[in-house]
mmCIF file of C-alpha atoms in Angstrom:
data_model
loop_
_atom_site.group_PDB
_atom_site.id
_atom_site.type_symbol
_atom_site.label_atom_id
_atom_site.label_comp_id
_atom_site.label_asym_id
_atom_site.label_seq_id
_atom_site.Cartn_x
_atom_site.Cartn_y
_atom_site.Cartn_z
ATOM 1 C CA ALA A 13 0.146 0.131 0.175
ATOM 2 C CA ALA A 14 0.983 3.502 -1.250
ATOM 3 C CA GLY A 15 1.846 5.794 2.204
ATOM 4 C CA LEU A 16 -1.119 8.462 1.030
ATOM 5 C CA LEU A 17 0.108 10.125 4.683
ATOM 6 C CA CYS A 18 2.955 10.328 3.722
ATOM 7 C CA THR A 19 4.891 10.351 8.066
ATOM 8 C CA ALA A 20 7.951 7.652 7.122
ATOM 9 C CA LEU A 21 11.440 8.869 8.126
ATOM 10 C CA ALA A 22 13.221 7.358 6.082
ATOM 11 C CA ALA A 23 16.064 9.247 6.284
ATOM 12 C CA TYR A 24 17.105 12.057 7.781
ATOM 13 C CA ALA A 25 15.857 15.005 5.471
ATOM 14 C CA CYS A 26 12.256 12.966 5.529
ATOM 15 C CA TRP A 27 11.187 14.755 9.358
ATOM 16 C CA GLU A 28 10.717 17.243 7.474
ATOM 17 C CA GLN A 29 7.479 16.253 6.477
ATOM 18 C CA LEU A 30 6.571 14.457 10.227
ATOM 19 C CA PRO A 31 2.606 15.246 11.030
ATOM 20 C CA PRO A 32 1.630 18.496 11.384
ATOM 21 C CA LEU A 33 1.795 20.084 15.110
ATOM 22 C CA PRO A 34 -1.059 21.895 16.608
ATOM 23 C CA TRP A 35 1.571 24.925 15.820
ATOM 24 C CA SER A 36 1.502 24.740 12.780
ATOM 25 C CA ASP A 37 -0.512 26.396 9.657
ATOM 26 C CA PRO A 38 -2.554 24.355 8.146
ATOM 27 C CA ALA A 39 -3.696 23.526 4.571
ATOM 28 C CA PRO A 40 -7.514 23.984 3.340
ATOM 29 C CA PRO A 41 -9.873 21.161 3.989
ATOM 30 C CA ARG A 42 -12.601 20.011 3.102
ATOM 31 C CA GLN A 43 -15.497 18.642 4.900
ATOM 32 C CA VAL A 44 -14.534 14.593 5.729
ATOM 33 C CA GLY A 45 -16.560 12.096 7.867
ATOM 34 C CA VAL A 46 -14.619 9.939 10.101
ATOM 35 C CA LEU A 47 -17.026 6.478 11.471
ATOM 36 C CA LEU A 48 -15.080 4.661 13.569
ATOM 37 C CA TRP A 49 -17.486 1.071 13.912
ATOM 38 C CA TRP A 50 -16.454 -0.590 16.420
ATOM 39 C CA GLU A 51 -14.414 1.434 19.830
ATOM 40 C CA PRO A 52 -11.422 0.162 20.505
ATOM 41 C CA PHE A 53 -10.911 -3.470 22.670
ATOM 42 C CA GLY A 54 -14.637 -4.285 23.463
ATOM 43 C CA GLY A 55 -15.823 -1.293 22.955
ATOM 44 C CA ARG A 56 -19.668 -1.665 21.547
ATOM 45 C CA GLY A 57 -22.258 -1.650 24.175
ATOM 46 C CA ARG A 58 -20.453 0.655 26.777
ATOM 47 C CA ALA A 59 -21.100 4.228 26.577
ATOM 48 C CA SER A 60 -19.264 5.693 24.084
ATOM 49 C CA ARG A 61 -16.720 8.385 25.025
ATOM 50 C CA PRO A 62 -16.932 11.870 23.957
ATOM 51 C CA LEU A 63 -15.174 12.206 20.275
ATOM 52 C CA PRO A 64 -11.776 14.396 20.406
ATOM 53 C CA ASP A 65 -12.300 18.171 18.623
ATOM 54 C CA CYS A 66 -9.375 16.866 15.755
ATOM 55 C CA TRP A 67 -8.756 21.202 14.971
ATOM 56 C CA LEU A 68 -7.863 21.155 18.911
ATOM 57 C CA ARG A 69 -6.000 18.626 18.831
ATOM 58 C CA PHE A 70 -3.626 18.082 16.295
ATOM 59 C CA ASN A 71 -4.907 20.944 13.152
ATOM 60 C CA ILE A 72 -6.052 18.853 11.806
ATOM 61 C CA SER A 73 -9.605 21.322 10.518
ATOM 62 C CA GLY A 74 -12.677 19.942 9.196
ATOM 63 C CA CYS A 75 -12.619 16.128 10.347
ATOM 64 C CA ARG A 76 -16.314 16.000 11.350
ATOM 65 C CA LEU A 77 -15.792 12.022 14.157
ATOM 66 C CA LEU A 78 -18.721 9.929 14.015
ATOM 67 C CA THR A 79 -19.423 5.965 16.298
ATOM 68 C CA ASP A 80 -23.314 5.942 15.960
ATOM 69 C CA ARG A 81 -23.985 4.180 13.160
ATOM 70 C CA ALA A 82 -27.095 5.725 11.182
ATOM 71 C CA ALA A 83 -24.711 7.743 10.117
ATOM 72 C CA TYR A 84 -22.529 4.952 7.945
ATOM 73 C CA GLY A 85 -24.332 6.694 4.573
ATOM 74 C CA GLU A 86 -23.168 10.431 5.315
ATOM 75 C CA ALA A 87 -19.360 8.568 6.444
ATOM 76 C CA GLN A 88 -16.003 8.444 3.782
ATOM 77 C CA ALA A 89 -13.793 6.519 5.617
ATOM 78 C CA VAL A 90 -15.401 3.872 8.315
ATOM 79 C CA LEU A 91 -12.417 2.995 10.375
ATOM 80 C CA PHE A 92 -12.798 -1.189 11.246
ATOM 81 C CA HIS A 93 -10.177 -2.232 14.320
ATOM 82 C CA HIS A 94 -8.688 -5.406 13.807
ATOM 83 C CA ARG A 95 -9.076 -6.279 17.548
ATOM 84 C CA ASP A 96 -12.334 -5.876 18.095
ATOM 85 C CA LEU A 97 -13.778 -7.590 14.374
ATOM 86 C CA VAL A 98 -12.108 -10.815 14.663
ATOM 87 C CA TRP A 99 -13.038 -11.230 18.432
ATOM 88 C CA GLY A 100 -16.728 -10.865 17.627
ATOM 89 C CA PRO A 101 -19.495 -11.967 16.789
ATOM 90 C CA PRO A 102 -18.989 -8.416 14.595
ATOM 91 C CA ASP A 103 -21.415 -6.556 13.273
ATOM 92 C CA TRP A 104 -21.415 -5.573 9.598
ATOM 93 C CA PRO A 105 -22.465 -3.127 7.993
ATOM 94 C CA PRO A 106 -25.085 -4.228 5.139
ATOM 95 C CA PRO A 107 -25.140 -4.041 1.840
ATOM 96 C CA TRP A 108 -25.988 -0.575 0.227
ATOM 97 C CA ASP A 109 -28.506 -1.073 -1.901
ATOM 98 C CA ALA A 110 -31.831 0.772 -2.574
ATOM 99 C CA GLN A 111 -33.786 -0.516 0.326
ATOM 100 C CA VAL A 112 -30.633 0.547 3.178
ATOM 101 C CA ARG A 113 -30.715 3.599 1.813
ATOM 102 C CA ALA A 114 -34.881 3.733 2.114
ATOM 103 C CA ALA A 115 -34.162 1.714 5.976
ATOM 104 C CA GLY A 116 -34.796 4.289 8.694
ATOM 105 C CA GLU A 117 -31.651 2.529 10.197
ATOM 106 C CA LEU A 118 -28.841 -0.097 9.420
ATOM 107 C CA GLN A 119 -30.207 -3.738 9.260
ATOM 108 C CA LEU A 120 -26.455 -5.119 10.308
ATOM 109 C CA ARG A 121 -25.295 -8.266 9.005
ATOM 110 C CA VAL A 122 -24.519 -10.174 12.579
ATOM 111 C CA LEU A 123 -22.393 -13.392 12.027
ATOM 112 C CA GLY A 124 -20.727 -16.185 13.034
ATOM 113 C CA ASP A 125 -18.611 -17.338 10.233
ATOM 114 C CA PRO A 126 -15.793 -14.763 9.832
ATOM 115 C CA GLU A 127 -15.046 -16.429 5.873
ATOM 116 C CA GLU A 128 -18.964 -14.962 5.928
ATOM 117 C CA ALA A 129 -18.339 -12.044 7.631
ATOM 118 C CA ALA A 130 -16.019 -10.361 5.799
ATOM 119 C CA ALA A 131 -16.575 -10.373 2.670
ATOM 120 C CA PRO A 132 -16.018 -6.834 0.905
ATOM 121 C CA GLY A 133 -20.457 -6.139 -0.351
ATOM 122 C CA PRO A 134 -21.953 -2.527 -1.901
ATOM 123 C CA ARG A 135 -21.541 0.949 0.039
ATOM 124 C CA PRO A 136 -22.203 4.236 -0.531
ATOM 125 C CA PRO A 137 -20.649 4.962 -3.565
ATOM 126 C CA GLY A 138 -16.511 7.059 -2.706
ATOM 127 C CA GLN A 139 -16.184 5.540 0.551
ATOM 128 C CA ARG A 140 -13.180 4.531 2.328
ATOM 129 C CA TRP A 141 -13.147 0.600 4.902
ATOM 130 C CA VAL A 142 -10.141 1.371 6.892
ATOM 131 C CA TRP A 143 -8.652 -1.462 8.339
ATOM 132 C CA MET A 144 -7.004 -0.255 10.770
ATOM 133 C CA ASN A 145 -4.834 -2.105 13.367
ATOM 134 C CA PHE A 146 -1.574 -1.017 15.866
ATOM 135 C CA GLU A 147 -0.343 -5.217 16.934
ATOM 136 C CA SER A 148 2.266 -7.006 15.386
ATOM 137 C CA PRO A 149 1.777 -9.813 12.463
ATOM 138 C CA SER A 150 1.925 -11.691 15.738
ATOM 139 C CA HIS A 151 -0.364 -10.990 17.343
ATOM 140 C CA THR A 152 -3.097 -10.412 14.913
ATOM 141 C CA PRO A 153 -4.826 -13.414 15.379
ATOM 142 C CA GLY A 154 -7.766 -14.074 11.828
ATOM 143 C CA LEU A 155 -5.845 -11.866 9.556
ATOM 144 C CA ARG A 156 -5.640 -14.699 6.569
ATOM 145 C CA ALA A 157 -9.746 -15.023 7.382
ATOM 146 C CA LEU A 158 -10.477 -11.739 5.759
ATOM 147 C CA ALA A 159 -11.849 -12.014 1.946
ATOM 148 C CA GLY A 160 -9.252 -9.657 -0.282
ATOM 149 C CA ASN A 161 -11.146 -6.394 -2.092
ATOM 150 C CA LEU A 162 -12.652 -6.453 2.246
ATOM 151 C CA PHE A 163 -10.234 -3.113 2.495
ATOM 152 C CA ASN A 164 -9.377 -0.526 0.866
ATOM 153 C CA TRP A 165 -6.935 1.464 2.977
ATOM 154 C CA THR A 166 -5.057 0.149 5.964
ATOM 155 C CA LEU A 167 -3.952 2.299 9.444
ATOM 156 C CA SER A 168 -0.565 1.225 11.143
ATOM 157 C CA TYR A 169 2.333 2.123 12.795
ATOM 158 C CA ARG A 170 3.605 0.895 9.155
ATOM 159 C CA ALA A 171 5.824 2.623 7.045
ATOM 160 C CA ASP A 172 3.836 1.329 4.416
ATOM 161 C CA SER A 173 0.110 2.359 5.198
ATOM 162 C CA ASP A 174 -2.270 3.624 3.732
ATOM 163 C CA VAL A 175 -2.263 5.915 7.020
ATOM 164 C CA PHE A 176 0.136 5.881 8.736
ATOM 165 C CA VAL A 177 0.367 6.451 12.720
ATOM 166 C CA PRO A 178 3.397 5.525 14.488
ATOM 167 C CA TYR A 179 3.674 4.757 18.031
ATOM 168 C CA GLY A 180 5.940 7.737 17.823
ATOM 169 C CA TYR A 181 8.202 10.470 15.657
ATOM 170 C CA LEU A 182 11.202 12.806 16.823
ATOM 171 C CA TYR A 183 10.222 16.623 15.219
ATOM 172 C CA PRO A 184 13.150 19.739 14.897
ATOM 173 C CA ARG A 185 12.666 21.851 17.654
ATOM 174 C CA LYS A 186 11.832 25.204 17.116
ATOM 175 C CA HIS A 187 15.090 26.603 17.915
ATOM 176 C CA PRO A 188 17.357 24.213 18.017
ATOM 177 C CA GLY A 189 19.886 24.134 20.688
ATOM 178 C CA ASP A 190 17.449 24.673 23.681
ATOM 179 C CA GLN A 191 17.600 22.786 26.733
ATOM 180 C CA PRO A 192 14.981 20.504 26.293
ATOM 181 C CA MET A 193 12.309 20.747 29.385
ATOM 182 C CA GLY A 194 10.811 16.809 30.164
ATOM 183 C CA LEU A 195 11.606 14.437 33.223
ATOM 184 C CA VAL A 196 15.118 14.093 32.550
ATOM 185 C CA PRO A 197 16.633 14.305 35.803
ATOM 186 C CA PRO A 198 20.935 16.086 36.394
ATOM 187 C CA LEU A 199 22.344 12.389 35.888
ATOM 188 C CA ALA A 200 23.875 13.478 39.493
ATOM 189 C CA ARG A 201 19.863 11.634 39.477
ATOM 190 C CA LYS A 202 20.416 8.779 38.084
ATOM 191 C CA ARG A 203 20.984 6.305 40.422
ATOM 192 C CA GLY A 204 20.235 2.623 38.949
ATOM 193 C CA LEU A 205 21.508 1.003 35.807
ATOM 194 C CA VAL A 206 19.099 -0.503 33.875
ATOM 195 C CA ALA A 207 15.453 -0.879 33.926
ATOM 196 C CA TRP A 208 12.924 -2.238 32.613
ATOM 197 C CA VAL A 209 8.771 -2.895 32.514
ATOM 198 C CA VAL A 210 7.346 -5.664 31.446
ATOM 199 C CA SER A 211 3.565 -6.316 31.510
ATOM 200 C CA HIS A 212 3.351 -9.805 29.734
ATOM 201 C CA TRP A 213 5.777 -12.205 30.926
ATOM 202 C CA ASP A 214 6.145 -15.350 28.418
ATOM 203 C CA GLU A 215 9.279 -16.864 28.233
ATOM 204 C CA ARG A 216 9.261 -18.508 24.902
ATOM 205 C CA GLN A 217 9.389 -14.480 23.657
ATOM 206 C CA ALA A 218 12.768 -13.808 22.590
ATOM 207 C CA ARG A 219 12.840 -11.025 25.260
ATOM 208 C CA VAL A 220 12.427 -12.333 28.148
ATOM 209 C CA ARG A 221 15.874 -15.549 26.681
ATOM 210 C CA TYR A 222 18.042 -12.368 25.932
ATOM 211 C CA PHE A 223 17.562 -10.398 29.443
ATOM 212 C CA HIS A 224 17.814 -14.112 31.450
ATOM 213 C CA GLN A 225 20.884 -13.454 29.925
ATOM 214 C CA LEU A 226 22.363 -10.243 30.014
ATOM 215 C CA SER A 227 21.133 -9.722 33.427
ATOM 216 C CA GLN A 228 23.574 -12.868 34.410
ATOM 217 C CA HIS A 229 25.708 -9.522 34.040
ATOM 218 C CA LEU A 230 24.981 -6.797 35.389
ATOM 219 C CA PRO A 231 21.215 -5.411 37.519
ATOM 220 C CA VAL A 232 18.265 -4.995 35.889
ATOM 221 C CA ASP A 233 16.100 -3.474 38.278
ATOM 222 C CA VAL A 234 12.714 -5.412 36.702
ATOM 223 C CA PHE A 235 8.936 -3.584 37.004
ATOM 224 C CA GLY A 236 5.173 -5.127 36.069
ATOM 225 C CA ARG A 237 2.557 -7.297 37.377
ATOM 226 C CA ASN A 238 4.343 -10.509 35.951
ATOM 227 C CA GLY A 239 6.819 -12.146 35.653
ATOM 228 C CA PRO A 240 9.660 -11.599 38.664
ATOM 229 C CA GLY A 241 8.979 -8.061 38.030
ATOM 230 C CA ARG A 242 7.772 -5.137 41.260
ATOM 231 C CA PRO A 243 5.111 -2.735 40.810
ATOM 232 C CA VAL A 244 5.120 0.489 39.814
ATOM 233 C CA PRO A 245 6.317 3.489 42.531
ATOM 234 C CA ASP A 246 3.995 5.112 43.396
ATOM 235 C CA SER A 247 5.874 8.185 40.980
ATOM 236 C CA GLY A 248 5.155 6.239 38.747
ATOM 237 C CA LEU A 249 6.714 4.522 35.134
ATOM 238 C CA LEU A 250 8.442 8.021 33.419
ATOM 239 C CA HIS A 251 10.082 9.626 36.454
ATOM 240 C CA THR A 252 11.015 6.034 37.763
ATOM 241 C CA VAL A 253 12.593 5.388 34.561
ATOM 242 C CA ALA A 254 14.348 8.801 34.624
ATOM 243 C CA ARG A 255 16.086 7.706 37.319
ATOM 244 C CA TYR A 256 17.660 4.652 35.526
ATOM 245 C CA LYS A 257 21.161 5.208 32.792
ATOM 246 C CA PHE A 258 19.754 2.116 30.421
ATOM 247 C CA TYR A 259 15.803 1.336 29.994
ATOM 248 C CA LEU A 260 15.235 -2.088 27.685
ATOM 249 C CA ALA A 261 12.628 -1.560 24.976
ATOM 250 C CA PHE A 262 12.612 -4.989 23.707
ATOM 251 C CA GLU A 263 9.575 -5.945 21.470
ATOM 252 C CA ASN A 264 6.626 -8.692 22.382
ATOM 253 C CA SER A 265 7.948 -10.070 18.820
ATOM 254 C CA GLN A 266 10.146 -8.619 15.809
ATOM 255 C CA HIS A 267 8.693 -6.963 12.923
ATOM 256 C CA LEU A 268 8.757 -4.704 9.911
ATOM 257 C CA ASP A 269 8.674 -1.217 11.989
ATOM 258 C CA TYR A 270 7.903 -2.549 14.681
ATOM 259 C CA ILE A 271 8.710 0.138 16.716
ATOM 260 C CA THR A 272 6.361 0.854 20.004
ATOM 261 C CA GLU A 273 5.702 2.942 22.914
ATOM 262 C CA LYS A 274 8.653 1.205 24.669
ATOM 263 C CA LEU A 275 10.432 3.164 22.670
ATOM 264 C CA TRP A 276 9.275 6.243 22.339
ATOM 265 C CA ARG A 277 7.191 7.204 26.195
ATOM 266 C CA ASN A 278 8.952 4.670 28.408
ATOM 267 C CA SER A 279 12.920 5.242 26.844
ATOM 268 C CA LEU A 280 12.963 8.124 24.843
ATOM 269 C CA LEU A 281 10.840 10.414 26.705
ATOM 270 C CA ALA A 282 11.632 9.305 30.336
ATOM 271 C CA GLY A 283 15.234 10.493 29.351
ATOM 272 C CA ALA A 284 16.709 7.082 29.804
ATOM 273 C CA VAL A 285 19.236 5.344 26.283
ATOM 274 C CA PRO A 286 17.359 3.391 25.339
ATOM 275 C CA VAL A 287 18.753 -0.682 24.625
ATOM 276 C CA VAL A 288 16.296 -1.684 22.076
ATOM 277 C CA LEU A 289 15.617 -5.318 21.005
ATOM 278 C CA GLY A 290 12.983 -5.616 17.831
ATOM 279 C CA PRO A 291 13.399 -4.870 13.248
ATOM 280 C CA ASP A 292 16.625 -4.322 13.135
ATOM 281 C CA ARG A 293 19.855 -1.888 13.052
ATOM 282 C CA ALA A 294 18.585 -0.403 9.318
ATOM 283 C CA ASN A 295 14.731 -0.292 10.550
ATOM 284 C CA TYR A 296 15.305 2.422 14.527
ATOM 285 C CA GLU A 297 17.900 4.164 12.540
ATOM 286 C CA ARG A 298 14.213 4.804 9.151
ATOM 287 C CA PHE A 299 12.712 6.603 12.711
ATOM 288 C CA VAL A 300 15.422 8.031 15.134
ATOM 289 C CA PRO A 301 19.485 9.547 15.122
ATOM 290 C CA ARG A 302 22.021 5.883 15.103
ATOM 291 C CA ASP A 303 23.274 7.456 17.517
ATOM 292 C CA SER A 304 20.443 8.077 20.843
ATOM 293 C CA PHE A 305 19.803 4.007 20.728
ATOM 294 C CA ILE A 306 22.738 1.136 21.575
ATOM 295 C CA HIS A 307 20.862 -2.753 19.606
ATOM 296 C CA VAL A 308 21.219 -5.234 20.517
ATOM 297 C CA ASP A 309 22.269 -6.787 17.197
ATOM 298 C CA ASP A 310 25.424 -4.695 17.483
ATOM 299 C CA PHE A 311 26.818 -7.225 20.414
ATOM 300 C CA PRO A 312 28.362 -11.127 19.521
ATOM 301 C CA SER A 313 26.594 -11.782 23.158
ATOM 302 C CA ALA A 314 24.659 -10.432 25.976
ATOM 303 C CA SER A 315 27.984 -10.523 28.431
ATOM 304 C CA SER A 316 29.930 -7.992 25.590
ATOM 305 C CA LEU A 317 26.655 -5.747 25.786
ATOM 306 C CA ALA A 318 26.773 -6.204 29.414
ATOM 307 C CA THR A 319 30.640 -5.028 29.651
ATOM 308 C CA TYR A 320 29.627 -2.279 27.259
ATOM 309 C CA LEU A 321 26.203 -0.655 28.897
ATOM 310 C CA LEU A 322 29.376 -0.737 32.519
ATOM 311 C CA PHE A 323 31.887 1.135 30.446
ATOM 312 C CA LEU A 324 29.204 3.842 29.566
ATOM 313 C CA ASP A 325 27.577 3.816 33.094
ATOM 314 C CA ARG A 326 31.648 4.243 34.438
ATOM 315 C CA ASN A 327 32.148 7.319 30.922
ATOM 316 C CA LEU A 328 29.811 9.791 31.207
ATOM 317 C CA ALA A 329 32.219 11.727 28.683
ATOM 318 C CA VAL A 330 31.000 9.076 25.554
ATOM 319 C CA TYR A 331 27.508 8.190 28.294
ATOM 320 C CA ARG A 332 25.839 12.118 27.627
ATOM 321 C CA ARG A 333 27.241 11.451 24.176
ATOM 322 C CA TYR A 334 23.478 9.118 23.372
ATOM 323 C CA PHE A 335 21.349 12.336 24.889
ATOM 324 C CA HIS A 336 23.001 14.648 21.809
ATOM 325 C CA TRP A 337 19.927 14.312 19.163
ATOM 326 C CA ARG A 338 17.733 15.586 22.326
ATOM 327 C CA ARG A 339 19.190 19.256 21.539
ATOM 328 C CA ARG A 340 17.505 19.063 17.844
ATOM 329 C CA TYR A 341 14.815 16.575 18.413
ATOM 330 C CA ALA A 342 11.714 16.417 20.639
ATOM 331 C CA VAL A 343 9.228 13.577 22.111
ATOM 332 C CA HIS A 344 5.685 13.323 20.664
ATOM 333 C CA ILE A 345 3.811 10.723 21.381
ATOM 334 C CA THR A 346 0.607 8.891 19.344
ATOM 335 C CA SER A 347 -2.443 10.079 21.263
ATOM 336 C CA PHE A 348 -4.474 6.582 20.469
ATOM 337 C CA TRP A 349 -7.267 6.450 20.080
ATOM 338 C CA ASP A 350 -8.017 9.938 19.170
ATOM 339 C CA GLU A 351 -5.211 10.742 16.782
ATOM 340 C CA PRO A 352 -6.064 7.524 13.964
ATOM 341 C CA CYS A 353 -9.344 9.022 14.232
ATOM 342 C CA CYS A 354 -8.060 12.673 13.244
ATOM 343 C CA ARG A 355 -4.794 11.135 11.376
ATOM 344 C CA ALA A 356 -7.878 8.914 8.844
ATOM 345 C CA CYS A 357 -9.717 11.999 7.499
ATOM 346 C CA GLN A 358 -5.933 14.426 6.873
ATOM 347 C CA ALA A 359 -5.756 11.578 5.035
ATOM 348 C CA VAL A 360 -9.974 11.286 2.851
ATOM 349 C CA GLN A 361 -8.977 15.208 2.441
ATOM 350 C CA THR A 362 -5.620 14.866 0.791
ATOM 351 C CA ALA A 363 -6.540 12.052 -0.932
ATOM 352 C CA GLY A 364 -8.849 13.004 -3.601
ATOM 353 C CA ALA A 365 -11.535 10.979 -5.375
ATOM 354 C CA ARG A 366 -8.402 7.814 -5.713
ATOM 355 C CA THR A 367 -9.541 5.070 -3.410
ATOM 356 C CA ASN A 368 -7.945 0.980 -3.636
ATOM 357 C CA SER A 369 -8.699 -2.599 -3.561
ATOM 358 C CA ILE A 370 -6.745 -4.283 -1.523
ATOM 359 C CA ARG A 371 -6.481 -7.793 -2.792
ATOM 360 C CA ASN A 372 -4.184 -9.418 0.054
ATOM 361 C CA LEU A 373 -4.338 -7.920 3.957
ATOM 362 C CA ALA A 374 -1.873 -10.731 5.094
ATOM 363 C CA ALA A 375 0.655 -11.601 2.978
ATOM 364 C CA TRP A 376 0.760 -7.610 2.781
ATOM 365 C CA PHE A 377 1.098 -7.218 6.498
ATOM 366 C CA GLU A 378 2.865 -10.342 7.039
ATOM 367 C CA ARG A 379 5.699 -9.107 4.954
ATOM 368 C CA GLY A 380 9.166 -8.314 6.384
ATOM 369 C CA SER A 381 8.311 -9.472 9.859
ATOM 370 C CA HIS A 382 10.637 -12.092 11.313
#
């Protein structure tokens, strides 16, 4: 899928093409309605939470975000969150024919067979169905059951999505050289060496296996509800991590562009140097400077990585080099689920009449998986 909303940071020059920020000047938009068919992660049946004002939050004007399915025929785009699609039974929009258009309300299709439910049919003219997903292929069940040509666009963390919404990104500071504001404490207050916050402990995962190897050579303080973790202190995750020199930004699976809040929020925003395990170094360098993180693949073993971290702990001048990028860039953390909805609206505004159908969603999404 060709990116319709260019926020891919394929090189440093591409950092000038970041999504608009609240203080940027917007282009004149056209009015667009975006319908969120299911509220993410089981929101159906609950009272709908207020949807954001895209102009106030992200400086994207001309957007009408909807959760009322009665507005289905008015929406230029409909967002389908994958997890809710497979947790079903999915209640899909009916085929858009004369009978449906004349009816006072939609008669939804509620089908128990996923393959039967996930079938394309007539829809309002020009309407785009958007597949939205922020999990890795390893944690995206039911993908192969979806029929071809069901969706027109993809919205995900993948840079080649039609609507690219990463978990975070860097944007240039207005005044390079200014002292960055945030949680980063003076080095003298970084009393801990390595921290790791993990919510799902699974001994089969590469990140847990690597932790066991690394922790044989240096202390790692683990926080979380599962495994050997202890509760995050009352001061909160960011303030806790800020007091460590390094943070293990280990992804639960290794896939193309799957770089989550573990890097952006838990590490970069908190002010610890990230030690990453995920896609390869070249993939990370599409999004962040090469001297802003440490990759486990840079070392032949966990023992040699531990030796390097202990070296940095003793040599603060070298350690500080991992913070030089902060003079030029600041960290943006994506707001779920407000920002994806507004980005979808922005993409519709800029795409014009151009549309397409995705023939094989699984083949595209699983490409680049390790």
